[in-house]
Amino acid sequence: SGAASVGLYSVGLKYLDGLNIIPSVFTMAVFPLMSRYATRDDDNLLRSYVISVRLLIIVSLPIAMSVTFLAEPLVWLVGGAQYINVPETVTIFGRTMTFMGGSDLALQVIIWSIPIGFVNSVTQFVLIAVNQQHFLTRAFIFGVVFNTVGNLLLIPYLGYIGAAFVTILSEFSLLFPFYYSVRRNVGPVSWLRVFAPPAVSVAVMGLVIFLLSRYGLNVWLAVVLSWVVYLVLLVITGAFRGKEMSMLGEQLPAGPLRRLMIRNA
């Protein structure tokens, strides 16, 4: 699609690369514990995996929502005004459409790969803990093929926006085989219970940002206030309930956060 598309895409990608340090550091911290649990015949490995997934989803969803609304100023900080509001023309099903794109639009799309990407990050190390390295190799080969074919199909028509969509789909192409192996070798995960509370909370969070910014509040302040709303809704929707979260709360130092976690769990 040309050097300009590569440049517009790469600016948005820088934030994604930076945010990926979160699951990387988190996974390195919990991997020794998971490896130890993998040698036992109990549910501790599954329980620690579910806790990890829930925490990563709780963190990644509001980050994605915040970046969606802050994409324009974030791109301006990294690349400057020339990367924002760039006219783009795409052809879909024989119809040509022109719209205002730029690195901010690429970032708004690609940032929604992080919830699944965060989950995949910890999932692959759980599979390593149960000696599924050969399966991981096959899964990653499938992911590479899927990513390559997807880019070949979409980039000629959608440019860097197509590449951003393929990034999201590629994370799903890894999640499904990963979970197949997790279910066989570790245990089943109730994905509805894991995803639903933070998903509902982040949807309301997005609505709050939209309404506050629409009525004249600075978007940065609107995002900060929406995080407060998001945390309150997590408690209301039961994101911290369950035996796993109770165990996590018991490991926290004494204080209001520990009492809140244990009471809600």
Coordinates of N, CA, C and O in Angstrom, one line a residue, residues 31-183:
F31 N 4.8 -17.3 36.1 CA 5.2 -18.6 35.4 C 5.9 -19.6 36.4 O 5.5 -20.8 36.4
P32 N 6.8 -19.1 37.3 CA 7.4 -20.1 38.2 C 6.3 -20.8 39.1 O 6.4 -22.0 39.3
L33 N 5.3 -20.0 39.5 CA 4.2 -20.6 40.3 C 3.4 -21.6 39.5 O 3.1 -22.7 40.0
M34 N 3.1 -21.2 38.3 CA 2.3 -22.2 37.5 C 3.1 -23.4 37.2 O 2.5 -24.5 37.1
S35 N 4.4 -23.3 37.0 CA 5.2 -24.5 36.7 C 5.2 -25.4 37.9 O 5.2 -26.7 37.8
R36 N 5.2 -24.9 39.1 CA 5.2 -25.7 40.3 C 3.8 -26.3 40.5 O 3.7 -27.5 40.8
Y37 N 2.7 -25.6 40.2 CA 1.4 -26.2 40.3 C 1.2 -27.3 39.2 O 0.4 -28.2 39.4
A38 N 1.9 -27.2 38.1 CA 1.7 -28.2 37.0 C 2.1 -29.6 37.4 O 1.7 -30.6 36.8
T39 N 2.9 -29.7 38.4 CA 3.4 -31.0 38.9 C 2.5 -31.6 39.9 O 2.7 -32.8 40.3
R40 N 1.4 -31.0 40.2 CA 0.5 -31.5 41.3 C -0.8 -31.9 40.6 O -1.2 -31.4 39.6
D41 N -1.5 -32.9 41.3 CA -2.8 -33.3 40.8 C -3.9 -32.6 41.6 O -4.6 -33.2 42.3
D42 N -4.0 -31.3 41.4 CA -5.1 -30.6 42.0 C -5.5 -29.4 41.0 O -5.0 -29.4 39.9
D43 N -6.3 -28.6 41.5 CA -6.9 -27.5 40.6 C -6.1 -26.2 40.7 O -6.6 -25.2 40.2
N44 N -5.0 -26.2 41.4 CA -4.3 -24.9 41.6 C -3.8 -24.3 40.3 O -3.8 -23.1 40.2
L45 N -3.4 -25.1 39.4 CA -2.9 -24.5 38.1 C -4.1 -23.9 37.4 O -3.9 -22.7 36.9
L46 N -5.2 -24.5 37.3 CA -6.4 -24.0 36.6 C -6.8 -22.7 37.4 O -7.2 -21.7 36.7
R47 N -6.8 -22.8 38.7 CA -7.3 -21.6 39.5 C -6.4 -20.4 39.3 O -6.8 -19.3 39.1
S48 N -5.0 -20.6 39.2 CA -4.1 -19.5 39.0 C -4.2 -19.0 37.6 O -4.1 -17.8 37.4
Y49 N -4.5 -19.9 36.6 CA -4.7 -19.4 35.3 C -6.0 -18.5 35.1 O -5.9 -17.5 34.5
V50 N -7.0 -19.0 35.8 CA -8.3 -18.2 35.7 C -8.1 -16.8 36.4 O -8.5 -15.8 35.9
I51 N -7.4 -16.8 37.5 CA -7.1 -15.5 38.2 C -6.3 -14.6 37.2 O -6.6 -13.4 37.1
S52 N -5.3 -15.2 36.6 CA -4.4 -14.4 35.7 C -5.2 -13.8 34.5 O -5.1 -12.6 34.2
V53 N -6.1 -14.6 33.9 CA -6.9 -14.2 32.8 C -7.8 -13.1 33.2 O -8.0 -12.1 32.5
R54 N -8.5 -13.3 34.4 CA -9.4 -12.3 34.9 C -8.7 -10.9 35.1 O -9.2 -9.9 34.7
L55 N -7.6 -11.0 35.7 CA -6.9 -9.7 36.0 C -6.4 -9.0 34.7 O -6.5 -7.8 34.6
L56 N -5.9 -9.8 33.8 CA -5.4 -9.2 32.5 C -6.6 -8.6 31.7 O -6.4 -7.6 31.1
I57 N -7.7 -9.3 31.7 CA -8.9 -8.7 31.0 C -9.4 -7.4 31.7 O -9.7 -6.4 31.1
I58 N -9.4 -7.5 33.1 CA -9.9 -6.3 33.8 C -9.0 -5.1 33.5 O -9.5 -4.0 33.5
V59 N -7.7 -5.3 33.3 CA -6.8 -4.3 33.0 C -6.8 -3.8 31.6 O -6.8 -2.6 31.3
S60 N -6.9 -4.8 30.7 CA -6.7 -4.5 29.2 C -7.9 -3.8 28.6 O -7.8 -2.9 27.8
L61 N -9.1 -4.2 29.0 CA -10.3 -3.6 28.5 C -10.4 -2.1 28.7 O -10.6 -1.3 27.7
P62 N -10.2 -1.6 29.9 CA -10.3 -0.1 30.0 C -9.1 0.6 29.4 O -9.3 1.8 29.0
I63 N -8.0 0.0 29.3 CA -6.8 0.6 28.5 C -7.2 0.8 27.1 O -7.0 1.8 26.5
A64 N -7.8 -0.3 26.5 CA -8.3 -0.2 25.1 C -9.3 0.9 24.9 O -9.3 1.6 23.9
M65 N -10.3 1.0 25.8 CA -11.3 2.0 25.7 C -10.7 3.4 25.9 O -11.1 4.3 25.1
S66 N -9.8 3.6 26.8 CA -9.1 4.9 27.0 C -8.4 5.3 25.7 O -8.5 6.4 25.3
V67 N -7.6 4.4 25.2 CA -6.8 4.7 24.0 C -7.7 5.0 22.8 O -7.3 5.9 22.0
T68 N -8.8 4.4 22.7 CA -9.8 4.6 21.6 C -10.1 6.1 21.6 O -10.2 6.7 20.5
F69 N -10.4 6.7 22.8 CA -10.8 8.1 22.8 C -9.6 9.0 22.9 O -9.8 10.2 22.5
L70 N -8.5 8.5 23.2 CA -7.3 9.4 23.3 C -6.3 9.2 22.1 O -5.2 9.7 22.1
A71 N -6.8 8.5 21.1 CA -5.9 8.1 20.0 C -5.3 9.4 19.3 O -4.1 9.4 19.0
E72 N -6.1 10.4 19.1 CA -5.6 11.5 18.4 C -4.5 12.3 19.1 O -3.5 12.5 18.6
P73 N -4.7 12.6 20.4 CA -3.6 13.3 21.1 C -2.4 12.4 21.3 O -1.3 12.8 21.3
L74 N -2.6 11.1 21.5 CA -1.5 10.1 21.6 C -0.7 10.1 20.4 O 0.6 10.0 20.4
V75 N -1.3 10.0 19.2 CA -0.6 10.0 17.9 C 0.1 11.3 17.7 O 1.3 11.4 17.3
W76 N -0.5 12.4 18.1 CA 0.1 13.7 18.0 C 1.4 13.8 18.8 O 2.4 14.4 18.4
L77 N 1.4 13.2 20.0 CA 2.6 13.2 20.9 C 3.8 12.4 20.2 O 4.9 12.8 20.3
V78 N 3.5 11.3 19.5 CA 4.5 10.5 18.9 C 4.9 11.0 17.5 O 6.1 11.1 17.2
G79 N 3.9 11.2 16.7 CA 4.2 11.5 15.3 C 4.0 12.9 14.9 O 4.7 13.4 13.9
G80 N 3.1 13.6 15.5 CA 2.8 15.0 15.1 C 1.5 15.1 14.3 O 0.9 14.1 13.9
A81 N 1.1 16.3 13.9 CA -0.2 16.5 13.3 C -0.3 15.9 11.9 O -1.4 15.6 11.4
Q82 N 0.9 15.7 11.2 CA 0.8 15.1 9.8 C 0.3 13.7 9.8 O 0.0 13.2 8.7
Y83 N 0.3 13.0 11.0 CA -0.2 11.6 11.0 C -1.7 11.6 11.3 O -2.2 10.5 11.5
I84 N -2.4 12.7 11.5 CA -3.8 12.8 11.9 C -4.6 13.3 10.7 O -4.1 14.2 10.0
N85 N -5.8 12.8 10.6 CA -6.8 13.4 9.6 C -6.2 13.3 8.2 O -6.1 14.3 7.5
V86 N -5.8 12.1 7.8 CA -5.2 11.8 6.5 C -6.3 11.3 5.6 O -6.9 10.2 6.0
P87 N -6.6 11.9 4.5 CA -7.7 11.3 3.6 C -7.3 9.9 3.1 O -6.2 9.7 2.6
E88 N -8.2 9.0 3.2 CA -8.0 7.6 2.7 C -9.1 7.2 1.8 O -10.3 7.6 2.0
T89 N -8.8 6.4 0.8 CA -9.8 5.9 -0.2 C -9.7 4.4 -0.2 O -8.5 3.8 -0.4
V90 N -10.8 3.7 0.1 CA -10.7 2.2 0.1 C -11.8 1.7 -0.9 O -12.8 2.4 -1.2
T91 N -11.6 0.5 -1.4 CA -12.6 -0.2 -2.2 C -13.1 -1.5 -1.6 O -12.3 -2.4 -1.3
I92 N -14.4 -1.5 -1.3 CA -15.0 -2.7 -0.7 C -16.2 -3.1 -1.6 O -17.1 -2.4 -1.8
F93 N -16.1 -4.4 -2.0 CA -17.2 -5.0 -2.9 C -17.4 -4.1 -4.1 O -18.6 -3.9 -4.4
G94 N -16.4 -3.6 -4.6 CA -16.5 -2.8 -5.9 C -16.9 -1.3 -5.6 O -17.0 -0.6 -6.6
R95 N -17.2 -0.9 -4.4 CA -17.6 0.4 -4.1 C -16.4 1.2 -3.4 O -15.7 0.7 -2.5
T96 N -16.2 2.4 -3.9 CA -15.0 3.2 -3.4 C -15.6 4.2 -2.4 O -16.6 4.9 -2.6
M97 N -14.9 4.2 -1.2 CA -15.3 5.2 -0.2 C -14.1 6.0 0.3 O -13.0 5.4 0.3
T98 N -14.3 7.2 0.5 CA -13.3 8.1 1.0 C -13.6 8.6 2.4 O -14.8 9.0 2.7
F99 N -12.6 8.6 3.3 CA -12.9 9.0 4.7 C -11.6 9.6 5.2 O -10.5 9.5 4.6
M100 N -11.7 10.2 6.4 CA -10.5 10.8 7.1 C -9.9 9.7 8.0 O -10.5 9.3 9.0
G101 N -8.7 9.3 7.7 CA -8.0 8.3 8.4 C -6.8 8.8 9.1 O -6.8 10.0 9.6
G102 N -5.8 8.0 9.2 CA -4.5 8.4 9.8 C -4.1 7.4 10.9 O -4.8 6.4 11.1
S103 N -3.0 7.7 11.5 CA -2.5 6.8 12.6 C -3.5 6.7 13.8 O -3.5 5.7 14.4
D104 N -4.2 7.7 14.0 CA -5.2 7.7 15.1 C -6.3 6.6 14.9 O -6.6 5.9 15.8
L105 N -6.7 6.5 13.6 CA -7.7 5.5 13.3 C -7.1 4.1 13.3 O -7.7 3.2 13.9
A106 N -5.9 4.0 12.9 CA -5.2 2.7 13.0 C -5.0 2.2 14.4 O -5.2 1.1 14.8
L107 N -4.7 3.2 15.3 CA -4.5 2.9 16.7 C -5.8 2.5 17.3 O -5.9 1.6 18.2
Q108 N -6.9 3.2 17.0 CA -8.2 2.9 17.5 C -8.7 1.5 17.2 O -9.4 0.9 18.0
V109 N -8.3 1.0 16.0 CA -8.6 -0.4 15.7 C -7.7 -1.4 16.3 O -8.1 -2.3 17.0
I110 N -6.4 -1.2 16.2 CA -5.4 -2.2 16.6 C -5.4 -2.3 18.1 O -5.0 -3.4 18.6
I111 N -5.8 -1.3 18.8 CA -5.7 -1.4 20.3 C -6.6 -2.4 20.9 O -6.4 -3.0 21.9
W112 N -7.7 -2.8 20.1 CA -8.6 -3.8 20.6 C -8.1 -5.2 20.4 O -8.8 -6.2 20.8
S113 N -6.9 -5.3 20.0 CA -6.2 -6.7 20.0 C -5.7 -7.0 21.3 O -5.4 -8.2 21.6
I114 N -5.5 -6.0 22.2 CA -4.8 -6.3 23.5 C -5.5 -7.2 24.5 O -4.9 -8.0 25.2
P115 N -6.9 -7.1 24.6 CA -7.5 -8.0 25.5 C -7.2 -9.5 25.2 O -6.9 -10.2 26.1
I116 N -7.4 -9.9 23.9 CA -7.1 -11.2 23.5 C -5.6 -11.5 23.6 O -5.1 -12.6 23.9
G117 N -4.8 -10.5 23.1 CA -3.4 -10.7 23.2 C -2.8 -10.9 24.6 O -1.9 -11.7 24.8
F118 N -3.4 -10.2 25.5 CA -3.0 -10.4 26.9 C -3.3 -11.8 27.4 O -2.5 -12.4 28.1
V119 N -4.5 -12.3 27.0 CA -4.9 -13.6 27.4 C -4.0 -14.6 26.8 O -3.5 -15.6 27.4
N120 N -3.7 -14.5 25.5 CA -2.8 -15.4 24.8 C -1.4 -15.4 25.4 O -0.8 -16.5 25.4
S121 N -1.0 -14.3 25.9 CA 0.4 -14.2 26.5 C 0.5 -15.2 27.7 O 1.5 -15.9 27.8
V122 N -0.4 -15.1 28.6 CA -0.4 -16.0 29.8 C -0.7 -17.4 29.4 O -0.2 -18.4 30.0
T123 N -1.6 -17.6 28.4 CA -2.1 -18.9 28.1 C -0.9 -19.8 27.5 O -0.8 -21.0 27.8
Q124 N -0.1 -19.2 26.7 CA 1.0 -20.0 26.1 C 2.0 -20.4 27.1 O 2.5 -21.5 27.0
F125 N 2.2 -19.7 28.2 CA 3.1 -20.1 29.3 C 2.5 -21.2 30.2 O 3.2 -22.0 30.7
V126 N 1.1 -21.2 30.3 CA 0.4 -22.2 31.0 C 0.6 -23.5 30.2 O 0.9 -24.6 30.8
L127 N 0.6 -23.5 28.9 CA 0.8 -24.7 28.1 C 2.2 -25.2 28.1 O 2.4 -26.4 28.1
I128 N 3.1 -24.2 28.2 CA 4.5 -24.6 28.4 C 4.7 -25.4 29.8 O 5.4 -26.4 29.9
A129 N 4.0 -24.9 30.8 CA 4.1 -25.5 32.1 C 3.6 -26.9 32.1 O 4.0 -27.8 32.9
V130 N 2.6 -27.3 31.2 CA 2.1 -28.6 31.1 C 2.7 -29.4 29.9 O 2.2 -30.3 29.4
N131 N 3.9 -28.9 29.5 CA 4.7 -29.6 28.4 C 4.0 -29.7 27.1 O 4.0 -30.8 26.4
Q132 N 3.4 -28.6 26.6 CA 2.7 -28.6 25.4 C 3.4 -27.8 24.3 O 2.8 -27.1 23.5
Q133 N 4.7 -27.8 24.4 CA 5.5 -27.0 23.5 C 5.3 -27.4 22.0 O 5.3 -26.5 21.1
H134 N 5.2 -28.6 21.7 CA 5.0 -29.1 20.3 C 3.6 -28.6 19.8 O 3.5 -28.2 18.6
F135 N 2.6 -28.6 20.7 CA 1.3 -28.1 20.2 C 1.4 -26.6 20.0 O 0.8 -26.0 19.0
L136 N 2.1 -25.9 20.9 CA 2.3 -24.4 20.7 C 3.0 -24.1 19.3 O 2.6 -23.1 18.7
T137 N 4.0 -24.9 19.0 CA 4.6 -24.7 17.7 C 3.6 -24.8 16.5 O 3.6 -23.9 15.6
R138 N 2.8 -25.8 16.6 CA 1.8 -26.0 15.5 C 0.8 -24.8 15.5 O 0.4 -24.3 14.5
A139 N 0.4 -24.4 16.7 CA -0.6 -23.3 16.8 C 0.0 -22.0 16.3 O -0.7 -21.2 15.6
F140 N 1.3 -21.7 16.6 CA 1.9 -20.5 16.1 C 2.1 -20.6 14.5 O 2.0 -19.5 13.9
I141 N 2.4 -21.7 14.0 CA 2.5 -21.9 12.5 C 1.2 -21.5 11.9 O 1.1 -20.8 10.9
F142 N 0.1 -22.1 12.5 CA -1.2 -21.7 12.0 C -1.5 -20.2 12.1 O -2.0 -19.6 11.2
G143 N -1.1 -19.6 13.2 CA -1.3 -18.2 13.4 C -0.5 -17.3 12.4 O -1.0 -16.3 11.9
V144 N 0.7 -17.8 12.1 CA 1.5 -17.0 11.1 C 0.9 -17.1 9.7 O 0.8 -16.1 8.9
V145 N 0.4 -18.4 9.3 CA -0.3 -18.5 8.0 C -1.5 -17.7 8.0 O -1.8 -17.0 7.0
F146 N -2.3 -17.7 9.0 CA -3.6 -16.9 9.1 C -3.3 -15.5 8.9 O -3.9 -14.7 8.2
N147 N -2.3 -15.0 9.6 CA -1.9 -13.6 9.6 C -1.4 -13.2 8.2 O -1.8 -12.1 7.6
T148 N -0.6 -14.0 7.6 CA -0.1 -13.7 6.2 C -1.2 -13.7 5.2 O -1.3 -12.7 4.4
V149 N -2.1 -14.7 5.2 CA -3.2 -14.8 4.2 C -4.1 -13.6 4.5 O -4.6 -13.0 3.5
G150 N -4.4 -13.3 5.7 CA -5.3 -12.2 6.0 C -4.8 -10.9 5.5 O -5.6 -10.1 5.0
N151 N -3.5 -10.6 5.7 CA -2.9 -9.4 5.2 C -2.9 -9.3 3.7 O -3.2 -8.3 3.1
L152 N -2.7 -10.5 3.0 CA -2.7 -10.5 1.6 C -4.1 -10.2 1.0 O -4.2 -9.6 0.0
L153 N -5.1 -10.6 1.8 CA -6.5 -10.4 1.3 C -7.0 -9.0 1.6 O -7.7 -8.4 0.8
L154 N -6.6 -8.4 2.8 CA -7.2 -7.2 3.2 C -6.4 -5.9 2.9 O -7.0 -4.9 2.6
I155 N -5.1 -6.0 2.9 CA -4.3 -4.8 2.7 C -4.5 -4.2 1.3 O -4.6 -3.0 1.2
P156 N -4.6 -5.0 0.3 CA -4.9 -4.3 -1.0 C -6.1 -3.5 -1.1 O -6.2 -2.6 -1.9
Y157 N -7.1 -3.8 -0.3 CA -8.4 -3.1 -0.3 C -8.5 -2.1 0.8 O -9.1 -1.0 0.6
L158 N -8.0 -2.4 2.0 CA -8.2 -1.5 3.2 C -6.9 -0.9 3.7 O -6.9 -0.1 4.6
G159 N -5.8 -1.2 3.1 CA -4.5 -0.6 3.5 C -4.2 -0.9 5.0 O -4.3 -2.1 5.4
Y160 N -3.7 0.1 5.7 CA -3.2 -0.2 7.1 C -4.4 -0.5 8.0 O -4.2 -1.1 9.0
I161 N -5.6 -0.1 7.7 CA -6.8 -0.4 8.5 C -7.0 -2.0 8.3 O -7.4 -2.6 9.3
G162 N -6.8 -2.5 7.1 CA -6.9 -3.9 7.0 C -5.9 -4.7 7.8 O -6.2 -5.7 8.4
A163 N -4.7 -4.1 7.8 CA -3.6 -4.8 8.7 C -4.0 -4.8 10.1 O -3.7 -5.7 10.9
A164 N -4.6 -3.7 10.6 CA -5.1 -3.6 12.0 C -6.1 -4.6 12.3 O -6.1 -5.2 13.4
F165 N -7.1 -4.8 11.4 CA -8.1 -5.8 11.6 C -7.6 -7.2 11.7 O -8.0 -8.0 12.5
V166 N -6.6 -7.4 10.8 CA -6.0 -8.8 10.7 C -5.2 -9.0 12.0 O -5.2 -10.2 12.5
T167 N -4.6 -8.0 12.6 CA -4.0 -8.2 13.9 C -4.9 -8.7 15.0 O -4.6 -9.6 15.8
I168 N -6.1 -8.1 15.0 CA -7.1 -8.6 16.0 C -7.6 -10.0 15.7 O -7.6 -10.9 16.6
L169 N -7.8 -10.3 14.4 CA -8.3 -11.7 14.0 C -7.2 -12.7 14.3 O -7.5 -13.8 14.6
S170 N -5.9 -12.3 14.1 CA -4.8 -13.2 14.3 C -4.7 -13.6 15.8 O -4.3 -14.8 16.1
E171 N -5.0 -12.7 16.7 CA -5.0 -13.0 18.1 C -6.1 -14.1 18.4 O -5.9 -15.0 19.2
F172 N -7.3 -14.0 17.8 CA -8.3 -15.0 17.9 C -7.9 -16.3 17.3 O -8.3 -17.4 17.8
S173 N -7.1 -16.2 16.2 CA -6.7 -17.5 15.6 C -5.8 -18.3 16.5 O -5.6 -19.5 16.3
L174 N -5.1 -17.6 17.4 CA -4.3 -18.3 18.4 C -5.1 -18.7 19.6 O -4.9 -19.8 20.2
L175 N -6.1 -17.8 20.0 CA -6.9 -18.1 21.2 C -7.6 -19.4 21.2 O -7.6 -20.2 22.1
F176 N -8.2 -19.7 20.0 CA -9.1 -20.9 19.9 C -8.2 -22.2 20.1 O -8.6 -23.1 20.8
P177 N -7.1 -22.4 19.3 CA -6.3 -23.6 19.5 C -5.7 -23.6 20.9 O -5.5 -24.7 21.5
F178 N -5.3 -22.5 21.4 CA -4.7 -22.4 22.8 C -5.7 -23.0 23.8 O -5.4 -23.8 24.7
Y179 N -7.0 -22.5 23.7 CA -7.9 -22.9 24.7 C -8.3 -24.4 24.5 O -8.6 -25.1 25.5
Y180 N -8.3 -24.9 23.3 CA -8.5 -26.3 23.1 C -7.5 -27.1 23.9 O -7.9 -28.1 24.6
S181 N -6.2 -26.7 23.9 CA -5.2 -27.4 24.6 C -5.4 -27.2 26.1 O -5.1 -28.1 26.9
V182 N -5.7 -26.0 26.5 CA -5.9 -25.7 27.9 C -7.0 -26.6 28.5 O -6.9 -27.2 29.6
R183 N -8.1 -26.7 27.8 CA -9.3 -27.5 28.2 C -8.9 -29.0 28.4 O -9.3 -29.6 29.3

